[in-house]
Tab-separated table of C-alpha atoms in Angstrom:
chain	number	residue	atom	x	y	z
A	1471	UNK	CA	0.000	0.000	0.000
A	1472	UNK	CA	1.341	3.609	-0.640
A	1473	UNK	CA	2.417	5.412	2.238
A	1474	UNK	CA	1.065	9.379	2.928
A	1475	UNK	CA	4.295	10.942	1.486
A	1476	UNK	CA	3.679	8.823	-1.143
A	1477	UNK	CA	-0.134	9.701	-1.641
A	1478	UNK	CA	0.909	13.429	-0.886
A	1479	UNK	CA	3.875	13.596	-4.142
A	1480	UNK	CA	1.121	11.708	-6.464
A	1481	UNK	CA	-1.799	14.027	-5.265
A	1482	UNK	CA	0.694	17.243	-6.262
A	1483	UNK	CA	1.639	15.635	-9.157
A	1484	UNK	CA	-1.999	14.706	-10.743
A	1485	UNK	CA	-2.645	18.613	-9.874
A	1486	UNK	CA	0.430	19.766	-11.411
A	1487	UNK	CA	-0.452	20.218	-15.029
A	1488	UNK	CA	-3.345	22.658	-14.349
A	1489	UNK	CA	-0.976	24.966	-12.960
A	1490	UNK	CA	0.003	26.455	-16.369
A	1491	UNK	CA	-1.727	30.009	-17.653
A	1492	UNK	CA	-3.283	30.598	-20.929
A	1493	UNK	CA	-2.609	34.097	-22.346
A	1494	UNK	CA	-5.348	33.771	-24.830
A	1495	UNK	CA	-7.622	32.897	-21.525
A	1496	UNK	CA	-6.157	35.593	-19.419
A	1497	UNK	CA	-6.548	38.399	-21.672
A	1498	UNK	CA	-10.200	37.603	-22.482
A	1499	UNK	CA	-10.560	36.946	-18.804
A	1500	UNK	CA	-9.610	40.542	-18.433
A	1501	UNK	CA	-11.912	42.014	-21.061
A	1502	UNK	CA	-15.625	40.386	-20.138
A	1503	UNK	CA	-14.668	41.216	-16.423
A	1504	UNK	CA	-12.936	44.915	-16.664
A	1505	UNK	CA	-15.240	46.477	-19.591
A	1506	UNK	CA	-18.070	45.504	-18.194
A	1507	UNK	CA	-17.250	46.733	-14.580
A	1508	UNK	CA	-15.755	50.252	-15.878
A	1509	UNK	CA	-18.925	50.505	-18.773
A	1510	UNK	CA	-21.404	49.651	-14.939
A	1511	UNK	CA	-19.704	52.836	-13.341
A	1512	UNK	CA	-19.680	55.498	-16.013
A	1513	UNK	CA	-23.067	54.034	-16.656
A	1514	UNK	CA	-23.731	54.623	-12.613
A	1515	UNK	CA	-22.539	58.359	-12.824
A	1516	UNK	CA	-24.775	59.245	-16.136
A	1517	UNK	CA	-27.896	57.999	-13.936
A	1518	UNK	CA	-27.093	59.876	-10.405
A	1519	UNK	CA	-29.510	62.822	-11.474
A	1520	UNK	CA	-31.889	60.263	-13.299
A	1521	UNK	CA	-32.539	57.705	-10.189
A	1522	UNK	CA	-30.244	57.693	-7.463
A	1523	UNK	CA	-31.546	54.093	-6.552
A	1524	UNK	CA	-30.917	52.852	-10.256
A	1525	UNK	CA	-27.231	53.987	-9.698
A	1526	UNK	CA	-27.021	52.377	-6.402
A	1527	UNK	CA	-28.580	48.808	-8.108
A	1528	UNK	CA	-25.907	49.245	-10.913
A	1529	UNK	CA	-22.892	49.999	-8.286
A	1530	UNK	CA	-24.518	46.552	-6.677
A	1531	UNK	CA	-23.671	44.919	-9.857
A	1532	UNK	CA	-20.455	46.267	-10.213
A	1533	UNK	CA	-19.378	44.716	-6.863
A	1534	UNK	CA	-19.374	41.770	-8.260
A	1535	UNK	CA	-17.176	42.629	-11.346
A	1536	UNK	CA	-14.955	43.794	-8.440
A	1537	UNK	CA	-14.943	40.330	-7.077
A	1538	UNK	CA	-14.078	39.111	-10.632
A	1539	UNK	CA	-11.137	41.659	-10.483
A	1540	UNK	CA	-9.926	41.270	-7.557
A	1541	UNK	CA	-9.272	37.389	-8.717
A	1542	UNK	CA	-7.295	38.462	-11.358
A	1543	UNK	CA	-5.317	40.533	-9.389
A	1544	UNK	CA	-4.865	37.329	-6.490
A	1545	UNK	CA	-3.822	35.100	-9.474
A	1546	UNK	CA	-1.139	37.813	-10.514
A	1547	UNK	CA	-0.249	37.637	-6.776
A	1548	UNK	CA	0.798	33.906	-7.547
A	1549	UNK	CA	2.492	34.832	-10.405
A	1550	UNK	CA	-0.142	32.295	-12.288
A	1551	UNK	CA	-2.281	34.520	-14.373
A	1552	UNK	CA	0.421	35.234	-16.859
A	1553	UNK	CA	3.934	33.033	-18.216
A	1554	UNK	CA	6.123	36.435	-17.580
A	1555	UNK	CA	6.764	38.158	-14.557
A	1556	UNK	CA	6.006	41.786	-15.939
A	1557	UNK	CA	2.890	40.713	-17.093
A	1558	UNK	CA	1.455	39.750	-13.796
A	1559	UNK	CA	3.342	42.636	-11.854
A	1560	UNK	CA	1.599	45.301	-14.050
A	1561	UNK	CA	-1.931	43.968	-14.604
A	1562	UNK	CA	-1.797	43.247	-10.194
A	1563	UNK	CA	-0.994	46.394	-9.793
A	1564	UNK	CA	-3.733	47.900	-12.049
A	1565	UNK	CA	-6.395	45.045	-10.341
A	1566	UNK	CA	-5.154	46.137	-7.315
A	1567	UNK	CA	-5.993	50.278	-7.584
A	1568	UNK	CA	-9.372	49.152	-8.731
A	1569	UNK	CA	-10.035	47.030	-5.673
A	1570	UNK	CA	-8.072	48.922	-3.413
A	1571	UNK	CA	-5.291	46.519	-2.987
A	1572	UNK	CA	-1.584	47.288	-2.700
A	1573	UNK	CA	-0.028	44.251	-4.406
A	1574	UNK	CA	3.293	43.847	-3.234
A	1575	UNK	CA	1.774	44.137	0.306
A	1576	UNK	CA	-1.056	41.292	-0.166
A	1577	UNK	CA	1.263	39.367	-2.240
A	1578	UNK	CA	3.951	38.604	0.910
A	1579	UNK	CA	1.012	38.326	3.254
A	1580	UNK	CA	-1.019	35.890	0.901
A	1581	UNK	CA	2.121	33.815	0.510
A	1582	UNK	CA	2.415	34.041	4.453
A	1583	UNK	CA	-1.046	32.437	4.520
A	1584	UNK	CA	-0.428	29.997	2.414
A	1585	UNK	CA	2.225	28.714	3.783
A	1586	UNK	CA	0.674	28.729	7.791
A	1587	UNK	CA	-2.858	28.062	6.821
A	1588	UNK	CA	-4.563	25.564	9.299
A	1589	UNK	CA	-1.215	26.268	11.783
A	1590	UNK	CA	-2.482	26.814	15.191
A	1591	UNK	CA	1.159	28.072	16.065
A	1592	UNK	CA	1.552	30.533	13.022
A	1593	UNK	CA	-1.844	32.551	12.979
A	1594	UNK	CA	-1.799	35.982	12.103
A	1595	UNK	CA	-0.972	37.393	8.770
A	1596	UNK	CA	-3.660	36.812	6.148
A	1597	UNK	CA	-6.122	35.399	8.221
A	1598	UNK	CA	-8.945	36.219	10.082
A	1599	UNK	CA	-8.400	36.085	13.609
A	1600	UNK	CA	-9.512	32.733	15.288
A	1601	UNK	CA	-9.114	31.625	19.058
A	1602	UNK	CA	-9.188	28.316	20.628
A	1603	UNK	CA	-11.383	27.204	23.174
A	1604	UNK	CA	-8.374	26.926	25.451
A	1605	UNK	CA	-7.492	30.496	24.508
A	1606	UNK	CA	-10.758	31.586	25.014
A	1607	UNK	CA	-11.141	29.979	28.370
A	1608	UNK	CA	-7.827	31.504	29.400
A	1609	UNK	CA	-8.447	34.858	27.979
A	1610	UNK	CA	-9.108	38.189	30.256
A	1611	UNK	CA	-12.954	39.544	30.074
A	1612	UNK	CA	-12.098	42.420	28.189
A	1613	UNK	CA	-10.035	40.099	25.354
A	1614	UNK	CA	-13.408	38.009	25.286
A	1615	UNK	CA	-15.670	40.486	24.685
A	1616	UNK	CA	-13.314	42.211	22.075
A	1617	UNK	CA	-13.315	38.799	20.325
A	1618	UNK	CA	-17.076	38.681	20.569
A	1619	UNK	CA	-17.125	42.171	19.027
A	1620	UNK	CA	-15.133	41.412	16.053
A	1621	UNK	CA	-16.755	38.167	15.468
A	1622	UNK	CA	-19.938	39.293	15.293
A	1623	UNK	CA	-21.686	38.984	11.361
A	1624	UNK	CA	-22.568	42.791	11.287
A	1625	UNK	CA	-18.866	43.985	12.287
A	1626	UNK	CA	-17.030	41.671	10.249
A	1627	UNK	CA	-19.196	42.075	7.545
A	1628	UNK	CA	-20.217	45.505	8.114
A	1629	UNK	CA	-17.709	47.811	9.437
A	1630	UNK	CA	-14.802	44.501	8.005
A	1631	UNK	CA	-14.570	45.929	4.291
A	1632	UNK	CA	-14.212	50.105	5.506
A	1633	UNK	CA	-11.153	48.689	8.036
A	1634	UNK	CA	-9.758	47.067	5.572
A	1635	UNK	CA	-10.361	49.360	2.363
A	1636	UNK	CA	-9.834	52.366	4.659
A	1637	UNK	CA	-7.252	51.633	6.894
A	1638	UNK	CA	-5.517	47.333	6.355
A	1639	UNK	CA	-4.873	47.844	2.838
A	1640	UNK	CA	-3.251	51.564	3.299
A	1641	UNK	CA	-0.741	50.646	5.485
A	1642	UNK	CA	2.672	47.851	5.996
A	1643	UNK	CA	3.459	45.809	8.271
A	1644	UNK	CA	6.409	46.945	10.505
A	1645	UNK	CA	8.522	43.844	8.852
A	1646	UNK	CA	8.073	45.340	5.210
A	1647	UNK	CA	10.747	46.236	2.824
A	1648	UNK	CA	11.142	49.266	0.538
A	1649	UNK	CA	9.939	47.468	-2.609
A	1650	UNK	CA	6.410	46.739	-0.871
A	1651	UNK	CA	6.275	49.744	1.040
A	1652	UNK	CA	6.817	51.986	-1.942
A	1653	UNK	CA	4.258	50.159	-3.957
A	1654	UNK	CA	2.344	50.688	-1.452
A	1655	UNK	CA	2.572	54.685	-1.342
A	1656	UNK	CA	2.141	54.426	-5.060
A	1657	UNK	CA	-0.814	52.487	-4.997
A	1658	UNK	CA	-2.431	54.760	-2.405
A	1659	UNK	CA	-1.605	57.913	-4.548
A	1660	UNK	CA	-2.877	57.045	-7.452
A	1661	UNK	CA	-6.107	55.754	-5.678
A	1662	UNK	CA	-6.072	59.512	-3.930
A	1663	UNK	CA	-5.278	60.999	-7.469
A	1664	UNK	CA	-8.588	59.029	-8.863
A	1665	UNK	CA	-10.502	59.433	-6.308
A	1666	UNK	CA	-10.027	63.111	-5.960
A	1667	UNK	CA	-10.925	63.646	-9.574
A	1668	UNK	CA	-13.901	61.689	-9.330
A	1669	UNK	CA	-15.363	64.051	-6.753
A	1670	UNK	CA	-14.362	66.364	-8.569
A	1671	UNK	CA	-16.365	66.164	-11.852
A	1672	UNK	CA	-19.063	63.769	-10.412
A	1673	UNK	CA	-19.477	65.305	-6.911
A	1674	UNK	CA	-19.189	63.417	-3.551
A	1675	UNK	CA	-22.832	62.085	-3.887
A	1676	UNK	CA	-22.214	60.584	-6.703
A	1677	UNK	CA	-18.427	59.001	-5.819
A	1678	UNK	CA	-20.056	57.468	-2.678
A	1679	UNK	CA	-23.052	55.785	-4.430
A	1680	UNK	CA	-20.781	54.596	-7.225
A	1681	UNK	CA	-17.829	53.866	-5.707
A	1682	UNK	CA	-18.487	53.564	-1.732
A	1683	UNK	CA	-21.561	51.423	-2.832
A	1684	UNK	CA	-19.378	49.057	-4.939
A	1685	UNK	CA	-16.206	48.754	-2.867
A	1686	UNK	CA	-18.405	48.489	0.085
A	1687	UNK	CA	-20.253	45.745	-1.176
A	1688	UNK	CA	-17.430	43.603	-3.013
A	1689	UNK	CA	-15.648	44.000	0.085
A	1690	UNK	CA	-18.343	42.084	2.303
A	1691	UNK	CA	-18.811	39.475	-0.463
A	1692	UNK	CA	-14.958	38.947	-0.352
A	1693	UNK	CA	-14.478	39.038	3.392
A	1694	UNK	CA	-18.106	35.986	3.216
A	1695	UNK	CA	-15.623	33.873	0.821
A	1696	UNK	CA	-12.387	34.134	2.675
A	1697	UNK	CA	-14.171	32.966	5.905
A	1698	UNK	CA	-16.496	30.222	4.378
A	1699	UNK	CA	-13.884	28.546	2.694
A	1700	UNK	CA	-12.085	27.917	5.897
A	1701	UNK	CA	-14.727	28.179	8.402
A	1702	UNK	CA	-17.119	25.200	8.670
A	1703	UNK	CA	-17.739	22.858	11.411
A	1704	UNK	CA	-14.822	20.234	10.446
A	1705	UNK	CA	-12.211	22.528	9.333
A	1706	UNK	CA	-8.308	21.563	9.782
A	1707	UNK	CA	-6.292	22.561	12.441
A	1708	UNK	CA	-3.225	21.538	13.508
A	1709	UNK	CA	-0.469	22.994	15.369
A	1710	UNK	CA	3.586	22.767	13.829
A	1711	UNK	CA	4.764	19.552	15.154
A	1712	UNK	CA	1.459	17.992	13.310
A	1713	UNK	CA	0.465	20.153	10.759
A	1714	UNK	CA	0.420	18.793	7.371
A	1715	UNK	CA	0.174	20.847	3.907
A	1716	UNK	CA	-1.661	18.777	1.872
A	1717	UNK	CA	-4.034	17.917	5.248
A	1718	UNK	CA	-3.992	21.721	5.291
A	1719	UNK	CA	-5.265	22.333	1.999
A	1720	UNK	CA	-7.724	19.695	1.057
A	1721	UNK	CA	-9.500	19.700	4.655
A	1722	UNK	CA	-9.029	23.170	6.158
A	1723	UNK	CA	-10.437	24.636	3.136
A	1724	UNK	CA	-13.351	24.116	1.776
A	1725	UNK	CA	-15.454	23.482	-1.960
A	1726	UNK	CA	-18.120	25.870	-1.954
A	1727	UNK	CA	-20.464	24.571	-4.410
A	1728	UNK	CA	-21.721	27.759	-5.991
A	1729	UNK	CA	-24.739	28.408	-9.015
A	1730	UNK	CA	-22.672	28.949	-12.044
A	1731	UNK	CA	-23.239	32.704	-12.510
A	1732	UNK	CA	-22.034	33.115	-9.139
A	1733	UNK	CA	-19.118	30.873	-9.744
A	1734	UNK	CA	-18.192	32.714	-12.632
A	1735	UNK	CA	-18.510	35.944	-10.619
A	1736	UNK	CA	-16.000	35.003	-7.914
A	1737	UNK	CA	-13.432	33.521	-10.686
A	1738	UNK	CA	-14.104	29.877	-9.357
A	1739	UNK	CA	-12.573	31.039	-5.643
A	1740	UNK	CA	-15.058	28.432	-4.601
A	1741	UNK	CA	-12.712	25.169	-5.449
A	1742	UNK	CA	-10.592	26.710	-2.858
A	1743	UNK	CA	-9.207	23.931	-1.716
A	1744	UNK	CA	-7.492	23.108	-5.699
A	1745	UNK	CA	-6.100	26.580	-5.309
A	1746	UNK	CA	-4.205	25.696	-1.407
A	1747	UNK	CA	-2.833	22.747	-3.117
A	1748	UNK	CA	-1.349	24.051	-6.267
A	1749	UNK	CA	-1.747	28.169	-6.162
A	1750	UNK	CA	-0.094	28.224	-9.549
A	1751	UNK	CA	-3.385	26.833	-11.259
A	1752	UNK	CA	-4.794	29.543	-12.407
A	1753	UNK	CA	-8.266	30.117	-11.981
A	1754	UNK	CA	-10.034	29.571	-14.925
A	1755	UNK	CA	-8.420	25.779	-14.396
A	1756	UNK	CA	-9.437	25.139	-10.977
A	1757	UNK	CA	-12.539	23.436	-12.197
A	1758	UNK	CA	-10.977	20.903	-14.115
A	1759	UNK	CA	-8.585	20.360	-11.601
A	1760	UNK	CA	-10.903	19.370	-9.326
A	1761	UNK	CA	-13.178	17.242	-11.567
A	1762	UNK	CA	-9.961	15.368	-13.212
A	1763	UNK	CA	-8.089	14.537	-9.925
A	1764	UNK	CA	-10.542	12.026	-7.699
A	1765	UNK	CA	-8.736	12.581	-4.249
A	1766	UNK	CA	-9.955	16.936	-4.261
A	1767	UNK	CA	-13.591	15.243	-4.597
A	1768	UNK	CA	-13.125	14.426	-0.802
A	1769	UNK	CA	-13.137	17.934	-0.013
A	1770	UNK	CA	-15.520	19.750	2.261
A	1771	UNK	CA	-18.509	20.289	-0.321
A	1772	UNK	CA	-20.706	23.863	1.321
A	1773	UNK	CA	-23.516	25.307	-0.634
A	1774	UNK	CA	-24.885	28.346	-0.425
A	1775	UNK	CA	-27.628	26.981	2.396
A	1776	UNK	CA	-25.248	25.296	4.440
A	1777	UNK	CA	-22.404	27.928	4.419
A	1778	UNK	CA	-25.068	30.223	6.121
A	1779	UNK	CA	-24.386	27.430	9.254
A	1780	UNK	CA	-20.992	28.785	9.322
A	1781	UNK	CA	-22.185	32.429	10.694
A	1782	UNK	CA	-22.592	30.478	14.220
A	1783	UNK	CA	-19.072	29.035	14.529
A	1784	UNK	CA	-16.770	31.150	16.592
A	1785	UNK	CA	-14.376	29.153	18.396
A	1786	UNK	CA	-12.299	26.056	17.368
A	1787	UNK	CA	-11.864	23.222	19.788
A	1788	UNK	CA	-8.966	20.936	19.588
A	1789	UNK	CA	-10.549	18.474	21.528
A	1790	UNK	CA	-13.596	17.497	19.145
A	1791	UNK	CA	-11.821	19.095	15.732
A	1792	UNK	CA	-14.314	21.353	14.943
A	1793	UNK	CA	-15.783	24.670	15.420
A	1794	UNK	CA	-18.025	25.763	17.427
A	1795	UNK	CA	-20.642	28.351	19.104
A	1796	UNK	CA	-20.104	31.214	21.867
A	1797	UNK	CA	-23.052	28.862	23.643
A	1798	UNK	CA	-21.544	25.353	23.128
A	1799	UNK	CA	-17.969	26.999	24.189
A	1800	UNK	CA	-20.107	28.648	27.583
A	1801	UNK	CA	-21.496	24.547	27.885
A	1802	UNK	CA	-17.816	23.695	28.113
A	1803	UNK	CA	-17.068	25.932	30.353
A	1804	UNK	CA	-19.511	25.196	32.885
A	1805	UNK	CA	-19.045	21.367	32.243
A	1806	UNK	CA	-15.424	22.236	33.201
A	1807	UNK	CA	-16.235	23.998	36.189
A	1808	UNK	CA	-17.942	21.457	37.695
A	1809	UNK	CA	-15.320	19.045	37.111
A	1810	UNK	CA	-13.484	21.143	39.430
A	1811	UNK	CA	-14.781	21.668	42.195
A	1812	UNK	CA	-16.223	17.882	42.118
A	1813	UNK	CA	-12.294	17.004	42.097
């Protein structure tokens, strides 16, 4: 019988030949995602003064073209959306004004993530904060009710995409070099430069119903993904001494099994567990990674129903493996308590 190492290199290697870009794919890629979303928000300014609710349902639609772009821009991240180097460095850095992402800053920090996902000892850079039930347990009042805060469905999805747009994404790390800190700058001043003209021409009422509505919107739908596709009750953890890649990738993230226009929206994000395996596939060929390679089928599958399940899990417990709820974590506590004083 084959050993894991041995199931691990033949896994990586079925994978391994979807992880080469298409220019001819790429480039249309880029057209039916960026015309349409820059035709969506001239089209949104031209109808301010007709309807401001018809601009507001346009700037809705555009948030998902955002979505769309801001997979392009993760792919160039990888380096997989293009063969040369350039290519992938330019068009990321044009992605990445339109979503508001610096991408020499998300690209270290996505590679960080990548590379610590599922690690219970290496949490912090790319993800969204998680604590354990031990952690919680051990954790002052004020550090519970902070995490309670920032857990909560209407702050991370709510007030989540202005932190990030607003304040995240605008500033480095203290560990960042000049390359990424100057892109950085650059992105933010040319996002200023934009943005100032924009008000400008079009007015602040019309920037914020346009642009605030869209960004605001994309970044809630993007914040939803991130968390589904490694929040659900089963998820992976594991801390360094155990922690295995592959284990990492195929069980701490998750399929989410999406209607094909919305798959197509969010540039197949939802075979997430294909793109922690092999980032280099790029994502127009995560699909047929996953349907051509047997093993990825034994992924986490989460539709849209289920994934709403996810909303209630707030705490991981290493003792079951899974995730749980502020009330099952209080249940432990108490059950814990009693053990106590009974000893």
């Amino acid at each position: 019988m084959a050993t894991i190492k041995e199931k691990t290199k033949k896994l990586r290697q079925d994978v391994a030949p979807f992880a080469k870009s298409n220019t001819g794919k790429s480039v249309f890629q880029m057209i039916n995602t960026l015309v349409p979303l820059i035709a969506l928000w001239v089209a949104g300014y031209l109808l301010v003064d007709v309807s401001p609710w018809l601009t507001v349902g346009l700037s809705a639609i555009s948030a998902g073209f955002v979505v769309r772009t801001f997979i392009i821009f993760h792919d160039c991240t990888h380096g997989s959306f293009f063969k040369s180097k350039k290519a992938n460095d330019w068009v990321g850095f044009f992605t990445g004004v339109l979503t508001s992402f610096p991408y020499e800053k998300w690209k270290r920090e996505h590679t960080i993530h990548h590379a610590t996902s599922s690690n219970l000892d290496k949490r912090g850079i790319g993800d969204i904060d998680m604590m354990t039930v031990e952690e919680y347990m051990q954790a002052s009042k004020g550090q519970r009710l902070w995490y309670r805060f920032y857990r909560n469905p209407f702050v991370m999805f709510g007030l989540g995409p202005l932190y990030m747009v607003l304040i995240l994404n605008r500033f480095n790390r203290k560990d960042a070099r000049k390359k990424e800190r100057l892109n950085t700058i650059l992105t933010n001043i040319v996002m200023v430069g934009i943005c100032a003209a924009l008000i400008f021409f079009m007015g602040w009422q019309a920037f914020l119903l346009v642009q605030g509505v869209t960004l605001f919107i994309a970044g809630s739908l993007g914040i939803w993904l991130f968390y589904i596709q490694h929040t659900y009750e089963d998820s992976y953890f594991e801390h360094e001494s155990e922690w295995d890649y592959v284990k990492a990738a195929v069980e701490g993230s998750s399929y989410y099994k999406l209607p094909k226009i919305l798959q197509w929206v969010t540039g197949n994000i939802g075979f997430h567990h294909v793109h922690h395996l092999a980032p280099r596939v790029p994502n127009y060929n995560l699909e047929k990674a996953h349907n051509e390679t047997p093993p990825l089928h034994m992924a986490t599958t989460i539709t849209l129903r289920t994934s709403l399940e996810s909303l209630r899990y707030k705490l991981y417990d290493e003792d079951q493996g899974k995730f749980v709820s502020f009330k099952e974590v209080n249940e432990i506590i108490k059950r814990k308590a009693r053990g106590s004083i009974a000893a």
